[in-house]
């Protein structure tokens, strides 16, 4: 019986989602005769790994320390295969500015942006935005997920919103791209597929993502022409490979005037019942357990 250690929880703002991901992954693996243990990424982690001796470690963490290379660098020391991306790809993907720079260098379209370290007067900033981006804009931290602290801003509320983000050293201010919200997934070297989200809320924010009462519509298959779909999957695959990702990734796009704008690539996409990757897989006839087994298989290949 294969022993799998699931790491979930942690201290990021996405702790609750990670616990949910961990629970659902554990339930599915248990049902399929794996020997599963769930643990937190705390100071006892290495002891837990030593005594449980897992064959593979399933990283079910999201956000800071779980998705940005920190836990990955600790796991590297154990010599036990762990799921999803390694240290450097995780760090690159988690940093929205670094990954945008890589996308731009490699001709992957991403919304125009400025990075901002709270070092300008309000007037200077507004002038710069008017010149480079135009309002509305989207402000977001460099290294959060789940739409935590992502805000669509106009000239009238941007200063107030930025003030609420001062604790982050730096944020990015992006041109707002209207249009459709489409996300696409890769597993290993396989183009898994895509899904469209139609939020009832102003945008695909935290509530729209996790609260079923917010009633975001999930559309699959996505209504795209064959060539548009191919273009989408090619960009998604290119981004996954460029960053050097492993296992499963999900890339978030805005689709506007026949152009796909890549917002970000997620190296630890959610695996809750409302999560998109399991839904995309299911549409392709890949059951949840099969998806998990593909992820586990890719973990071993990374080593
Ligand atoms: N430049 C943008 N234009 C329009 N909407 C955006 C833009 N950036 C982010 N959003 C909205 O905010 C959501 C979260 O942004 P994203 O960059 O994917 O960060 P997170 O890591 O929090 O998911 C997106 O799914 C989209 O709905
Ligand atoms: Mg996103």
Short mmCIF file of C-alpha atoms and ligand atoms in Angstrom, two decimals:
data_model
loop_
_atom_site.label_atom_id
_atom_site.label_comp_id
_atom_site.label_asym_id
_atom_site.label_seq_id
_atom_site.Cartn_x
_atom_site.Cartn_y
_atom_site.Cartn_z
CA UNK A 1 0.00 0.00 0.00
CA UNK A 2 1.47 3.35 -1.07
CA UNK A 3 2.01 5.83 1.75
CA UNK A 4 1.18 9.43 0.90
CA UNK A 5 1.78 12.34 3.24
CA UNK A 6 -0.44 15.33 2.53
CA UNK A 7 0.74 18.73 3.71
CA UNK A 8 -2.09 21.23 4.09
CA UNK A 9 -3.07 24.26 6.14
CA UNK A 10 -0.14 26.58 6.74
CA UNK A 11 -0.28 30.23 7.63
CA UNK A 12 -1.11 31.91 4.32
CA UNK A 13 -4.36 33.74 3.69
CA UNK A 14 -5.46 30.66 1.74
CA UNK A 15 -5.19 28.33 4.76
CA UNK A 16 -8.88 27.41 4.73
CA UNK A 17 -8.80 26.49 1.04
CA UNK A 18 -5.66 24.42 1.57
CA UNK A 19 -7.26 22.49 4.45
CA UNK A 20 -10.21 21.78 2.20
CA UNK A 21 -7.93 20.68 -0.66
CA UNK A 22 -6.01 18.42 1.76
CA UNK A 23 -9.18 16.85 3.14
CA UNK A 24 -10.63 16.09 -0.27
CA UNK A 25 -7.38 14.68 -1.63
CA UNK A 26 -7.05 12.50 1.52
CA UNK A 27 -10.61 11.22 1.22
CA UNK A 28 -10.14 10.23 -2.40
CA UNK A 29 -6.77 8.55 -1.84
CA UNK A 30 -8.11 6.69 1.23
CA UNK A 31 -11.01 5.35 -0.81
CA UNK A 32 -8.50 3.98 -3.29
CA UNK A 33 -6.33 2.07 -0.86
CA UNK A 34 -3.56 4.53 -0.26
CA UNK A 35 -2.28 4.94 3.28
CA UNK A 36 -2.70 8.64 3.92
CA UNK A 37 -1.60 11.00 6.64
CA UNK A 38 -2.36 14.73 6.73
CA UNK A 39 0.05 17.12 8.40
CA UNK A 40 0.61 20.84 8.87
CA UNK A 41 3.81 22.46 7.59
CA UNK A 42 5.02 23.21 11.13
CA UNK A 43 8.30 22.63 12.96
CA UNK A 44 7.45 18.95 13.42
CA UNK A 45 7.17 18.35 9.68
CA UNK A 46 10.57 16.74 9.18
CA UNK A 47 9.99 14.43 12.17
CA UNK A 48 6.59 13.43 10.76
CA UNK A 49 8.21 12.67 7.41
CA UNK A 50 10.94 10.62 9.09
CA UNK A 51 8.54 8.47 11.08
CA UNK A 52 5.77 8.06 8.47
CA UNK A 53 8.21 7.42 5.59
CA UNK A 54 5.87 8.42 2.75
CA UNK A 55 6.54 7.22 -0.76
CA UNK A 56 5.38 10.60 -2.10
CA UNK A 57 4.52 13.89 -0.41
CA UNK A 58 1.39 15.61 -1.70
CA UNK A 59 1.77 19.37 -1.33
CA UNK A 60 -1.76 20.70 -0.83
CA UNK A 61 -0.66 24.12 0.38
CA UNK A 62 -1.66 27.36 -1.29
CA UNK A 63 -0.18 30.82 -1.07
CA UNK A 64 2.76 32.10 0.90
CA UNK A 65 5.33 29.50 2.04
CA UNK A 66 3.43 26.68 0.31
CA UNK A 67 3.35 27.85 -3.27
CA UNK A 68 6.40 30.09 -3.47
CA UNK A 69 9.40 27.77 -3.11
CA UNK A 70 9.74 27.80 0.70
CA UNK A 71 8.19 24.43 1.51
CA UNK A 72 9.62 23.05 -1.72
CA UNK A 73 13.16 23.88 -0.58
CA UNK A 74 12.54 22.10 2.73
CA UNK A 75 11.10 19.09 0.92
CA UNK A 76 14.16 18.96 -1.35
CA UNK A 77 16.24 18.06 1.72
CA UNK A 78 14.19 14.91 2.35
CA UNK A 79 14.93 13.32 -1.05
CA UNK A 80 11.30 12.16 -1.13
CA UNK A 81 9.38 13.10 -4.29
CA UNK A 82 6.81 15.84 -3.75
CA UNK A 83 3.98 16.91 -6.01
CA UNK A 84 3.71 19.99 -8.24
CA UNK A 85 6.48 22.40 -9.14
CA UNK A 86 9.97 22.60 -7.67
CA UNK A 87 11.69 25.47 -5.82
CA UNK A 88 12.53 27.92 -8.59
CA UNK A 89 9.42 27.50 -10.78
CA UNK A 90 7.24 27.92 -7.68
CA UNK A 91 9.07 31.12 -6.73
CA UNK A 92 8.85 32.51 -10.26
CA UNK A 93 5.17 31.72 -10.72
CA UNK A 94 4.22 33.11 -7.32
CA UNK A 95 5.85 36.46 -8.04
CA UNK A 96 3.39 38.15 -10.38
CA UNK A 97 5.95 40.73 -11.51
CA UNK A 98 8.76 38.25 -12.20
CA UNK A 99 6.48 35.94 -14.10
CA UNK A 100 5.03 38.82 -16.12
CA UNK A 101 8.56 39.84 -17.08
CA UNK A 102 9.20 36.30 -18.31
CA UNK A 103 5.90 36.26 -20.23
CA UNK A 104 6.68 39.61 -21.89
CA UNK A 105 10.21 38.53 -22.85
CA UNK A 106 8.75 35.46 -24.49
CA UNK A 107 5.92 37.15 -26.37
CA UNK A 108 3.12 35.97 -24.13
CA UNK A 109 0.55 38.72 -23.87
CA UNK A 110 -0.12 39.93 -20.31
CA UNK A 111 -1.86 43.15 -19.19
CA UNK A 112 0.35 46.25 -19.17
CA UNK A 113 1.43 47.13 -15.66
CA UNK A 114 3.55 49.24 -13.41
CA UNK A 115 5.04 47.98 -10.18
CA UNK A 116 4.60 50.36 -7.30
CA UNK A 117 6.53 50.54 -4.03
CA UNK A 118 4.55 53.36 -2.40
CA UNK A 119 7.24 55.86 -3.39
CA UNK A 120 5.28 58.51 -5.27
CA UNK A 121 2.94 61.29 -4.35
CA UNK A 122 -0.72 60.61 -5.08
CA UNK A 123 -0.64 63.13 -7.89
CA UNK A 124 2.46 61.64 -9.50
CA UNK A 125 0.96 58.18 -9.35
CA UNK A 126 -2.34 59.22 -10.92
CA UNK A 127 -0.45 61.03 -13.66
CA UNK A 128 1.66 57.97 -14.36
CA UNK A 129 -1.38 55.71 -14.50
CA UNK A 130 -3.16 58.13 -16.84
CA UNK A 131 -0.15 58.14 -19.10
CA UNK A 132 0.79 54.45 -19.05
CA UNK A 133 -2.39 52.49 -18.31
CA UNK A 134 -5.52 54.62 -18.07
CA UNK A 135 -8.25 53.95 -15.53
CA UNK A 136 -9.77 51.62 -14.46
CA UNK A 137 -6.84 49.55 -13.22
CA UNK A 138 -6.45 46.44 -11.13
CA UNK A 139 -4.20 46.55 -8.10
CA UNK A 140 -2.86 43.36 -6.60
CA UNK A 141 -0.16 42.09 -4.27
CA UNK A 142 2.78 40.35 -5.93
CA UNK A 143 2.41 37.09 -4.09
CA UNK A 144 -1.12 36.33 -2.95
CA UNK A 145 -3.74 34.11 -4.54
CA UNK A 146 -7.50 33.49 -4.48
CA UNK A 147 -8.07 37.16 -5.40
CA UNK A 148 -7.04 38.15 -1.87
CA UNK A 149 -6.48 41.92 -1.91
CA UNK A 150 -7.12 42.25 -5.65
CA UNK A 151 -9.14 45.40 -6.37
CA UNK A 152 -10.49 47.05 -9.50
CA UNK A 153 -9.90 50.76 -9.01
CA UNK A 154 -10.97 54.01 -10.53
CA UNK A 155 -9.29 57.36 -10.07
CA UNK A 156 -11.58 58.11 -7.15
CA UNK A 157 -10.81 55.08 -4.97
CA UNK A 158 -7.30 53.98 -5.91
CA UNK A 159 -5.46 55.95 -3.23
CA UNK A 160 -7.67 54.59 -0.47
CA UNK A 161 -7.29 51.02 -1.74
CA UNK A 162 -3.53 51.38 -2.12
CA UNK A 163 -3.31 52.65 1.44
CA UNK A 164 -4.97 49.45 2.60
CA UNK A 165 -2.18 47.46 0.88
CA UNK A 166 0.74 49.39 2.38
CA UNK A 167 1.83 46.35 4.36
CA UNK A 168 2.91 44.73 1.13
CA UNK A 169 6.28 46.14 0.16
CA UNK A 170 5.20 46.43 -3.43
CA UNK A 171 2.06 45.92 -5.51
CA UNK A 172 1.37 45.77 -9.20
CA UNK A 173 -1.03 48.08 -10.93
CA UNK A 174 -2.40 46.53 -14.12
CA UNK A 175 -4.46 47.80 -16.96
CA UNK A 176 -8.00 46.51 -16.50
CA UNK A 177 -8.89 44.08 -19.27
CA UNK A 178 -12.61 43.68 -19.80
CA UNK A 179 -13.93 40.57 -21.48
CA UNK A 180 -14.21 36.91 -20.67
CA UNK A 181 -12.57 35.03 -17.80
CA UNK A 182 -11.00 31.80 -19.04
CA UNK A 183 -8.64 29.42 -17.26
CA UNK A 184 -6.70 26.49 -18.67
CA UNK A 185 -4.77 23.62 -17.14
CA UNK A 186 -1.72 21.51 -17.94
CA UNK A 187 -0.79 18.24 -16.29
CA UNK A 188 2.78 17.13 -16.93
CA UNK A 189 3.10 17.35 -20.68
CA UNK A 190 -0.62 17.06 -21.33
CA UNK A 191 -2.90 19.94 -22.28
CA UNK A 192 -5.79 19.17 -19.96
CA UNK A 193 -8.37 21.70 -21.09
CA UNK A 194 -10.09 24.96 -20.25
CA UNK A 195 -13.08 26.41 -18.45
CA UNK A 196 -14.87 29.76 -18.56
CA UNK A 197 -16.13 31.51 -15.44
CA UNK A 198 -19.00 33.93 -15.46
CA UNK A 199 -19.12 35.59 -12.04
CA UNK A 200 -22.32 37.24 -10.84
CA UNK A 201 -20.16 39.56 -8.80
CA UNK A 202 -18.17 42.53 -10.11
CA UNK A 203 -15.25 40.22 -10.89
CA UNK A 204 -13.92 36.76 -10.02
CA UNK A 205 -13.12 37.67 -6.42
CA UNK A 206 -12.71 35.46 -3.32
CA UNK A 207 -16.47 35.05 -2.81
CA UNK A 208 -17.05 34.29 -6.50
CA UNK A 209 -14.35 31.61 -6.24
CA UNK A 210 -15.33 29.83 -3.03
CA UNK A 211 -18.83 30.71 -1.96
CA UNK A 212 -21.30 28.58 -3.89
CA UNK A 213 -23.99 31.15 -3.06
CA UNK A 214 -22.09 33.70 -5.16
CA UNK A 215 -23.22 31.58 -8.11
CA UNK A 216 -20.33 31.91 -10.52
CA UNK A 217 -21.27 30.04 -13.68
CA UNK A 218 -18.78 27.43 -14.88
CA UNK A 219 -18.90 26.88 -18.62
CA UNK A 220 -17.29 23.79 -20.09
CA UNK A 221 -16.55 23.26 -22.92
CA UNK A 222 -15.55 26.88 -23.44
CA UNK A 223 -17.22 28.50 -26.42
CA UNK A 224 -14.15 29.15 -28.59
CA UNK A 225 -13.37 28.31 -32.19
CA UNK A 226 -10.96 25.45 -32.75
CA UNK A 227 -8.12 27.82 -33.57
CA UNK A 228 -8.83 30.06 -30.55
CA UNK A 229 -8.87 26.99 -28.29
CA UNK A 230 -5.61 25.73 -29.78
CA UNK A 231 -4.04 29.16 -29.28
CA UNK A 232 -5.20 29.20 -25.64
CA UNK A 233 -3.79 25.75 -24.91
CA UNK A 234 -0.53 26.51 -26.70
CA UNK A 235 0.01 29.67 -24.61
CA UNK A 236 -0.86 27.76 -21.43
CA UNK A 237 1.58 25.00 -22.31
CA UNK A 238 4.29 27.50 -23.26
CA UNK A 239 3.91 29.34 -19.92
CA UNK A 240 4.03 26.05 -17.98
CA UNK A 241 7.24 25.00 -19.75
CA UNK A 242 8.86 28.46 -19.66
CA UNK A 243 8.50 28.71 -15.90
CA UNK A 244 9.65 25.09 -15.61
CA UNK A 245 6.56 23.81 -13.84
CA UNK A 246 5.78 20.20 -12.95
CA UNK A 247 2.57 18.34 -12.16
CA UNK A 248 -0.54 20.37 -12.63
CA UNK A 249 -0.78 24.11 -13.25
CA UNK A 250 -3.71 26.39 -14.03
CA UNK A 251 -3.25 29.61 -15.96
CA UNK A 252 -5.71 32.48 -15.60
CA UNK A 253 -6.62 34.56 -18.63
CA UNK A 254 -8.81 37.43 -19.71
CA UNK A 255 -10.02 37.03 -23.29
CA UNK A 256 -10.79 40.31 -25.01
CA UNK A 257 -11.08 41.25 -28.68
CA UNK A 258 -9.77 37.85 -29.75
CA UNK A 259 -6.67 38.17 -27.53
CA UNK A 260 -5.74 36.05 -24.54
CA UNK A 261 -4.12 38.05 -21.74
CA UNK A 262 -2.29 35.82 -19.27
CA UNK A 263 -2.83 37.10 -15.72
CA UNK A 264 -0.85 34.45 -13.87
CA UNK A 265 0.11 30.81 -13.67
CA UNK A 266 -0.86 28.88 -10.53
CA UNK A 267 1.46 26.07 -9.47
CA UNK A 268 -0.77 24.81 -6.64
CA UNK A 269 -4.29 25.00 -8.04
CA UNK A 270 -7.14 24.14 -5.69
CA UNK A 271 -8.58 20.65 -5.42
CA UNK A 272 -11.80 21.41 -3.55
CA UNK A 273 -15.23 20.38 -4.80
CA UNK A 274 -15.64 23.80 -6.42
CA UNK A 275 -12.15 23.73 -7.91
CA UNK A 276 -11.57 24.12 -11.58
CA UNK A 277 -8.81 21.64 -12.38
CA UNK A 278 -10.84 18.61 -11.18
CA UNK A 279 -13.78 19.95 -13.18
CA UNK A 280 -11.69 20.35 -16.34
CA UNK A 281 -10.27 16.85 -15.83
CA UNK A 282 -13.73 15.35 -15.26
CA UNK A 283 -14.93 16.85 -18.52
CA UNK A 284 -12.05 15.05 -20.23
CA UNK A 285 -13.18 11.79 -18.61
CA UNK A 286 -10.37 11.88 -16.04
CA UNK A 287 -11.85 10.97 -12.65
CA UNK A 288 -10.56 12.68 -9.49
CA UNK A 289 -8.48 9.65 -8.45
CA UNK A 290 -6.94 9.42 -11.91
CA UNK A 291 -6.05 13.12 -11.77
CA UNK A 292 -4.41 12.65 -8.36
CA UNK A 293 -2.51 9.63 -9.66
CA UNK A 294 -1.25 11.66 -12.64
CA UNK A 295 -0.05 14.33 -10.20
CA UNK A 296 1.64 11.69 -8.00
CA UNK A 297 3.25 10.09 -11.03
CA UNK A 298 4.67 13.42 -12.16
CA UNK A 299 6.10 14.02 -8.67
CA UNK A 300 8.24 10.93 -9.02
CA UNK A 301 9.39 11.99 -12.48
CA UNK A 302 10.63 15.32 -11.16
CA UNK A 303 13.22 13.48 -9.05
N1 LIG B 1 -5.76 43.09 -15.43
C1 LIG B 1 -6.94 42.60 -15.10
N2 LIG B 1 -8.06 42.95 -15.79
C2 LIG B 1 -9.28 42.49 -15.44
N3 LIG B 1 -9.49 41.66 -14.40
C3 LIG B 1 -8.43 41.27 -13.68
C4 LIG B 1 -7.11 41.71 -13.98
N4 LIG B 1 -6.27 41.17 -13.06
C5 LIG B 1 -7.02 40.43 -12.24
N5 LIG B 1 -8.32 40.48 -12.58
C6 LIG B 1 -9.43 39.78 -11.90
O1 LIG B 1 -9.01 39.37 -10.61
C7 LIG B 1 -8.94 37.94 -10.51
C8 LIG B 1 -7.72 37.53 -9.70
O2 LIG B 1 -6.55 38.00 -10.31
P1 LIG B 1 -5.26 37.11 -10.48
O3 LIG B 1 -4.23 37.93 -11.15
O4 LIG B 1 -5.61 35.81 -11.14
O5 LIG B 1 -4.77 36.88 -8.96
P2 LIG B 1 -5.03 35.69 -7.90
O6 LIG B 1 -3.67 35.11 -7.71
O7 LIG B 1 -5.53 36.35 -6.68
O8 LIG B 1 -5.99 34.72 -8.52
C9 LIG B 1 -8.90 37.46 -11.95
O9 LIG B 1 -9.40 36.14 -12.06
C10 LIG B 1 -9.79 38.50 -12.66
O10 LIG B 1 -11.17 38.26 -12.43
MG1 LIG B 2 -5.91 33.87 -10.40
#
